[in-house]
Amino acid sequence: MTYIPHTDADRKAMLEAIGVDSLDDLFDAVPADLRFPELDLPPGLSEMETAWELNGLASANVAANDFALFLGAGAYNHFIPSVVNHILLRGEFYTAYTPYQPELSQGTLQAIFEYQSMMCALTGMEVANASHYDGATSLAEAVIVANAHFRGKRSKIILSPGVNPQYRAVVRTYHQGNDLKFVGDKGSATVPDLVDMLDDDTAMLVVSYPNFFGQIDDLAGLAKSVHDAGALLCMVVDPIALGLFKSPGELGADIVVGEGQPLGIPLSFGGPYLGFFATREKFVRKIAGRIVGETVDADGRRAYVMTLRPREQDIRREKATSNICTNQGLMALAACVYMSVMGKHGLRRAAELCYHKAHYAAQQIDALEGYSVDMSQPFFKEFVVTCPEPVAAINDVLLEHWGIIGGYDLSKDYPARENQMLLAVTEMNTKDEIDTLVEALRSAPDDIANHAHHHHHHS
Amino acid sequence: MTDELIVNKNGAPPPLEPLIYDLGAPGRTGAILPKPDVPEADLPADLLRDDLDLPEVSEMDVVRHFLRLSQFNYAIDKGFYPLGSCTMKYNPKLNEDMARLPGFALAHPLQDPSTVQGALALMYQLQEWLAAISGLEAVSLQPAAGAQGEFAGILMIRAYHLANGEAHRTKIIVPDSAHGTNPATTAMTGLEVVEIPSDANGDVDLDKLREVCGEDVAGMMITVPNTLGVFERHIQDIVDIIHGCGGLMYMDGANMNAMLGIAKPGDLGFDVMHYNLHKTFSTPHGGGGPGSGPVAVGDKLLPFLPGPIVTIVDEGDEGEPPLYGLTMPEQSIGALKAFWGNFGMLVRAFTYISINGANGLRAVTDHAVLNANYIRSRLQGTYPMPFERICGHEFVCEGHFKDADGIHALDISKRLMDYGFHPPTNYFPLIVPEALLIEPTETETKEACDAFVEAMLAIAKEAKESPDVLHEAPHVTPVKRVDDVRAAKDLILCCRVIPDWDAEAAK
């Protein structure tokens, strides 16, 4: 039997020791009429048959191994050094539980401590937790912290429309059971517009850096305005951008959250990813999630342990501010290994490559007839292209004729942004790929017209 | 090397392993990156950071550092891990290979659905299988962990009552033996927790349950088998009482490893439940995640599922596969996270269910329960147990003895480490004094169970004859008992000096 090592002799001896006659007798407490139902599942397969089936499903997908990918919008195809996956496959790491027993978990604990330290260094914050589920839930948890900080006395959260639309949706899901009001993100408010919304009922203002459109907003003075209103400033950040741009700490943020997937974690159709969460030390007792601290053992040797445990659900129960327990531990390890091997110089280099390639692509595309790129503000690795045709039609052509997975159709989330495509260019996109994309976009309007003509003749 | 490596200045022994920041040298780098193949753009100087304080190490430094760290961990791949309520079963290697297939690992979540039919087909099939195992109608794979599955479930119960114009239903009943997530989840949704006691046999106290049931009840959360490791003998009465007063029943599926093919939660009358794929379906715990916590619902809650979920949008012609798509349920409570769930975990669970099939899953539960009862039988008489009855896949005993004053569950746990075992869960459930919750899982051999029992029996003897050996344990682990009080008092959460930005700005 699969993964079950028992022999007939084992079963017999064990049942005897228990004092029952059969395995079925172990379930007498289950209502007899409902006991042992049929499961409508296929019969079990061998390992090789299972692998064949899974290979078949995997190869039915179009993916970045065979196609040039220019899609981002919250998940990115960045370089992952081989060493990351090799460390993740150490059974000592991936088959361990949450490090509740520190004497048997110093490996996981020190790695998390190092991860926390690197996230602090990257964001310019003083503390970071061991992770949340993803960037979106990190933001939802940041709102919980703000609400707890003001003990429910400030009810307004100002969200920039430049925060990833999925994150804003998740924040609303999380907070449907309380009285918080979310404002600011329904139109096209700029950062100064958001500042105008600050008042003494505002608990937190949230901006994205870069914003969802890839741009670096002018955030100078924002923190002062937010703090003058007595509110907190939360920044949603791209960790690769922080390899190049000023840290949120320097910009005055109180809470920094974001998606850690770019830090060594594969696209994997949307998960598992890594929600990172960093803040100033004064908020540490209000934040959720696991936190590792340094201490000593009975001999005085340096050691690590999960700390500030009384904040957590298993101790605080209904008074806990969050129910999180299992988080994204192994993904935090991936980010820790990634940031180690990339290091001070490698992360900067990767960020610069993104910047150069994105700017090259943007200039080439902006020069195409019928296309324009919004370069009114500094941008990092993503930018908005206004296209002569609907984005979906262009993407069909890119995929079918050119083997390119095109950009994100912004009209899905922003109805006013008809024909606007959000393109992502990373260090993984070669100049050849970019040049091919430019050629493909150049001919796309004709291809679409020909396609329509062709269909017309056959209908 | 210097003496510093053996004894620090203050006489303390040296750290097990330096911090990664203390390895390497200025200018060193591990990653090998290309030069730009495009013309370089001007960087916006006024927006750039001055310094990036990350390690400066070679690739081999990184490999050795993390490999050495890994060796300080205990793990399922190293040995028996009877951590109650966590289901530390073997994590098949095939799962890891399948999740890393390029067609899965390199698929972007926002690609057009027509280009990711393999991934969507897998998710659709897994939804169907999890629905079949639960006896419920439909499943959303979105929740990232069991706690998020619970959150989804209680939000759905809340949304259901609101949709029926019953906003006055604000109470969620939770037994005192519940996981801490149950009350914490309830509080997160804005509903109110009502705790009810268990009776002397470890079952819900039915009289107390009837007392708290009324028009204000939104529902009840209960774990089956419960966290004491036993099947509630009155589960159908409980369901009837709650349904009778207009509430809905939530099943915490943490203990599904005792339920596969034994009883379907839907048949028992539950309206909603969550799975922990990282417990029941062998996806790895990863040292604290990622998990995956799909929710299954009956017809009442169908429109409220978190989304999107995978549906068939076009049945296709005969012989053709259907076209799968992502759909938001009509009155959905919304999205719980970005994208569609912890997909990599879904691939692993799918692989595991494929290998096992219906009969294999039933065998999983049979042997998980066999191993638990076998160890329970052998420890009975030596370790006090709150009740003596057949258990599910885990059981609770008490880590103290009448004739061994001053010995606690913690001492026994730490001493088990010296014998080469990970300790059981201790001090949970909260209602059992000095609780040791033991869950062997089905993947352990009889020999492994026996070796664990022998260690437990030897420790019971030591507790009376040489209690200090227990108090001072562990002796052979990489570090001795760790001072968690000091960690919380003198907080050191980061090893870098973070600039004082306010002071910098003032300059």
PDB file of N, CA and C in Angstrom, chain A residues 112 115-116 119 128-134 137-138 141 258 273-278 288-291 324-333, chain B residues 287-290:
ATOM      1  N   ILE A 112      15.116  32.310   9.645  1.00  0.00           N
ATOM      2  CA  ILE A 112      14.049  33.320   9.719  1.00  0.00           C
ATOM      3  C   ILE A 112      14.602  34.620  10.296  1.00  0.00           C
ATOM      4  N   TYR A 115      16.343  36.269   7.591  1.00  0.00           N
ATOM      5  CA  TYR A 115      15.335  36.819   6.669  1.00  0.00           C
ATOM      6  C   TYR A 115      14.772  38.134   7.214  1.00  0.00           C
ATOM      7  N   GLN A 116      14.400  38.114   8.500  1.00  0.00           N
ATOM      8  CA  GLN A 116      13.864  39.332   9.123  1.00  0.00           C
ATOM      9  C   GLN A 116      14.878  40.480   8.993  1.00  0.00           C
ATOM     10  N   MET A 119      15.023  41.763   5.440  1.00  0.00           N
ATOM     11  CA  MET A 119      13.838  42.555   5.088  1.00  0.00           C
ATOM     12  C   MET A 119      13.905  43.938   5.744  1.00  0.00           C
ATOM     13  N   ALA A 128      10.674  43.004  11.226  1.00  0.00           N
ATOM     14  CA  ALA A 128       9.909  42.320  10.176  1.00  0.00           C
ATOM     15  C   ALA A 128       9.429  41.010  10.772  1.00  0.00           C
ATOM     16  N   ASN A 129       8.259  40.550  10.344  1.00  0.00           N
ATOM     17  CA  ASN A 129       7.816  39.251  10.863  1.00  0.00           C
ATOM     18  C   ASN A 129       8.229  38.139   9.911  1.00  0.00           C
ATOM     19  N   ALA A 130       7.865  36.900  10.287  1.00  0.00           N
ATOM     20  CA  ALA A 130       8.315  35.728   9.541  1.00  0.00           C
ATOM     21  C   ALA A 130       7.498  35.465   8.288  1.00  0.00           C
ATOM     22  N   SER A 131       6.527  36.315   7.971  1.00  0.00           N
ATOM     23  CA  SER A 131       5.739  36.314   6.732  1.00  0.00           C
ATOM     24  C   SER A 131       4.233  36.220   6.951  1.00  0.00           C
ATOM     25  N   HIS A 132       3.529  36.698   5.922  1.00  0.00           N
ATOM     26  CA  HIS A 132       2.098  36.443   5.770  1.00  0.00           C
ATOM     27  C   HIS A 132       1.909  35.652   4.473  1.00  0.00           C
ATOM     28  N   TYR A 133       0.639  35.390   4.102  1.00  0.00           N
ATOM     29  CA  TYR A 133       0.386  34.499   2.963  1.00  0.00           C
ATOM     30  C   TYR A 133       0.876  35.094   1.639  1.00  0.00           C
ATOM     31  N   ASP A 134       0.622  36.382   1.448  1.00  0.00           N
ATOM     32  CA  ASP A 134       1.079  37.045   0.226  1.00  0.00           C
ATOM     33  C   ASP A 134       1.002  38.550   0.427  1.00  0.00           C
ATOM     34  N   THR A 137      -2.549  39.835   1.585  1.00  0.00           N
ATOM     35  CA  THR A 137      -2.955  39.613   2.973  1.00  0.00           C
ATOM     36  C   THR A 137      -2.046  40.369   3.934  1.00  0.00           C
ATOM     37  N   SER A 138      -0.799  40.646   3.526  1.00  0.00           N
ATOM     38  CA  SER A 138       0.059  41.502   4.353  1.00  0.00           C
ATOM     39  C   SER A 138      -0.574  42.877   4.496  1.00  0.00           C
ATOM     40  N   GLU A 141      -3.437  42.742   6.841  1.00  0.00           N
ATOM     41  CA  GLU A 141      -2.960  42.691   8.228  1.00  0.00           C
ATOM     42  C   GLU A 141      -2.444  44.063   8.678  1.00  0.00           C
ATOM     43  N   GLY A 258       4.437  43.870   1.158  1.00  0.00           N
ATOM     44  CA  GLY A 258       4.565  43.611  -0.266  1.00  0.00           C
ATOM     45  C   GLY A 258       4.644  42.137  -0.580  1.00  0.00           C
ATOM     46  N   TYR A 273       3.332  32.130  -2.546  1.00  0.00           N
ATOM     47  CA  TYR A 273       4.167  33.317  -2.567  1.00  0.00           C
ATOM     48  C   TYR A 273       4.545  33.691  -1.127  1.00  0.00           C
ATOM     49  N   LEU A 274       4.904  34.966  -0.956  1.00  0.00           N
ATOM     50  CA  LEU A 274       5.445  35.383   0.340  1.00  0.00           C
ATOM     51  C   LEU A 274       4.973  36.803   0.659  1.00  0.00           C
ATOM     52  N   GLY A 275       4.165  36.942   1.694  1.00  0.00           N
ATOM     53  CA  GLY A 275       3.783  38.288   2.123  1.00  0.00           C
ATOM     54  C   GLY A 275       4.796  38.796   3.123  1.00  0.00           C
ATOM     55  N   PHE A 276       5.490  39.878   2.768  1.00  0.00           N
ATOM     56  CA  PHE A 276       6.399  40.398   3.790  1.00  0.00           C
ATOM     57  C   PHE A 276       5.770  41.580   4.506  1.00  0.00           C
ATOM     58  N   PHE A 277       6.223  41.767   5.733  1.00  0.00           N
ATOM     59  CA  PHE A 277       5.611  42.765   6.616  1.00  0.00           C
ATOM     60  C   PHE A 277       6.704  43.329   7.501  1.00  0.00           C
ATOM     61  N   ALA A 278       6.966  44.620   7.394  1.00  0.00           N
ATOM     62  CA  ALA A 278       7.997  45.251   8.214  1.00  0.00           C
ATOM     63  C   ALA A 278       7.442  46.540   8.785  1.00  0.00           C
ATOM     64  N   ALA A 288       0.827  40.940  13.766  1.00  0.00           N
ATOM     65  CA  ALA A 288       0.503  39.518  13.815  1.00  0.00           C
ATOM     66  C   ALA A 288       1.659  38.720  13.219  1.00  0.00           C
ATOM     67  N   GLY A 289       1.524  37.419  13.257  1.00  0.00           N
ATOM     68  CA  GLY A 289       2.506  36.556  12.615  1.00  0.00           C
ATOM     69  C   GLY A 289       3.651  36.215  13.532  1.00  0.00           C
ATOM     70  N   ARG A 290       4.416  35.242  13.079  1.00  0.00           N
ATOM     71  CA  ARG A 290       5.525  34.768  13.897  1.00  0.00           C
ATOM     72  C   ARG A 290       6.713  35.704  13.808  1.00  0.00           C
ATOM     73  N   ILE A 291       7.410  35.842  14.936  1.00  0.00           N
ATOM     74  CA  ILE A 291       8.590  36.683  15.000  1.00  0.00           C
ATOM     75  C   ILE A 291       9.670  35.891  15.733  1.00  0.00           C
ATOM     76  N   ILE A 324      -3.734  34.100  12.161  1.00  0.00           N
ATOM     77  CA  ILE A 324      -2.670  33.452  11.378  1.00  0.00           C
ATOM     78  C   ILE A 324      -1.799  32.562  12.251  1.00  0.00           C
ATOM     79  N   CYS A 325      -1.477  31.380  11.744  1.00  0.00           N
ATOM     80  CA  CYS A 325      -0.481  30.522  12.388  1.00  0.00           C
ATOM     81  C   CYS A 325       0.460  30.041  11.290  1.00  0.00           C
ATOM     82  N   THR A 326       0.108  28.965  10.580  1.00  0.00           N
ATOM     83  CA  THR A 326       0.933  28.581   9.435  1.00  0.00           C
ATOM     84  C   THR A 326       1.050  29.780   8.507  1.00  0.00           C
ATOM     85  N   ASN A 327       2.283  30.112   8.126  1.00  0.00           N
ATOM     86  CA  ASN A 327       2.461  31.226   7.204  1.00  0.00           C
ATOM     87  C   ASN A 327       3.183  30.703   5.971  1.00  0.00           C
ATOM     88  N   GLN A 328       4.178  31.400   5.479  1.00  0.00           N
ATOM     89  CA  GLN A 328       4.834  30.959   4.243  1.00  0.00           C
ATOM     90  C   GLN A 328       6.312  30.663   4.545  1.00  0.00           C
ATOM     91  N   GLY A 329       6.555  29.963   5.652  1.00  0.00           N
ATOM     92  CA  GLY A 329       7.912  29.766   6.157  1.00  0.00           C
ATOM     93  C   GLY A 329       8.950  29.388   5.110  1.00  0.00           C
ATOM     94  N   LEU A 330       8.641  28.399   4.305  1.00  0.00           N
ATOM     95  CA  LEU A 330       9.640  27.932   3.340  1.00  0.00           C
ATOM     96  C   LEU A 330       9.914  28.999   2.270  1.00  0.00           C
ATOM     97  N   MET A 331       8.908  29.799   1.982  1.00  0.00           N
ATOM     98  CA  MET A 331       9.091  30.867   0.997  1.00  0.00           C
ATOM     99  C   MET A 331       9.973  31.980   1.585  1.00  0.00           C
ATOM    100  N   ALA A 332       9.865  32.181   2.899  1.00  0.00           N
ATOM    101  CA  ALA A 332      10.756  33.144   3.557  1.00  0.00           C
ATOM    102  C   ALA A 332      12.197  32.632   3.484  1.00  0.00           C
ATOM    103  N   LEU A 333      12.361  31.322   3.611  1.00  0.00           N
ATOM    104  CA  LEU A 333      13.704  30.746   3.459  1.00  0.00           C
ATOM    105  C   LEU A 333      14.216  30.979   2.036  1.00  0.00           C
TER     106      LEU A 333
ATOM    107  N   GLY B 287       8.600  24.093   7.653  1.00  0.00           N
ATOM    108  CA  GLY B 287       9.106  24.881   8.771  1.00  0.00           C
ATOM    109  C   GLY B 287       8.179  26.045   9.106  1.00  0.00           C
ATOM    110  N   GLY B 288       6.880  25.897   8.784  1.00  0.00           N
ATOM    111  CA  GLY B 288       5.923  26.972   9.078  1.00  0.00           C
ATOM    112  C   GLY B 288       5.204  27.455   7.834  1.00  0.00           C
ATOM    113  N   GLY B 289       4.897  26.566   6.954  1.00  0.00           N
ATOM    114  CA  GLY B 289       4.161  26.918   5.746  1.00  0.00           C
ATOM    115  C   GLY B 289       5.065  26.878   4.526  1.00  0.00           C
ATOM    116  N   PRO B 290       4.527  27.057   3.332  1.00  0.00           N
ATOM    117  CA  PRO B 290       3.134  27.360   3.030  1.00  0.00           C
ATOM    118  C   PRO B 290       2.198  26.176   3.243  1.00  0.00           C
TER     119      PRO B 290
END
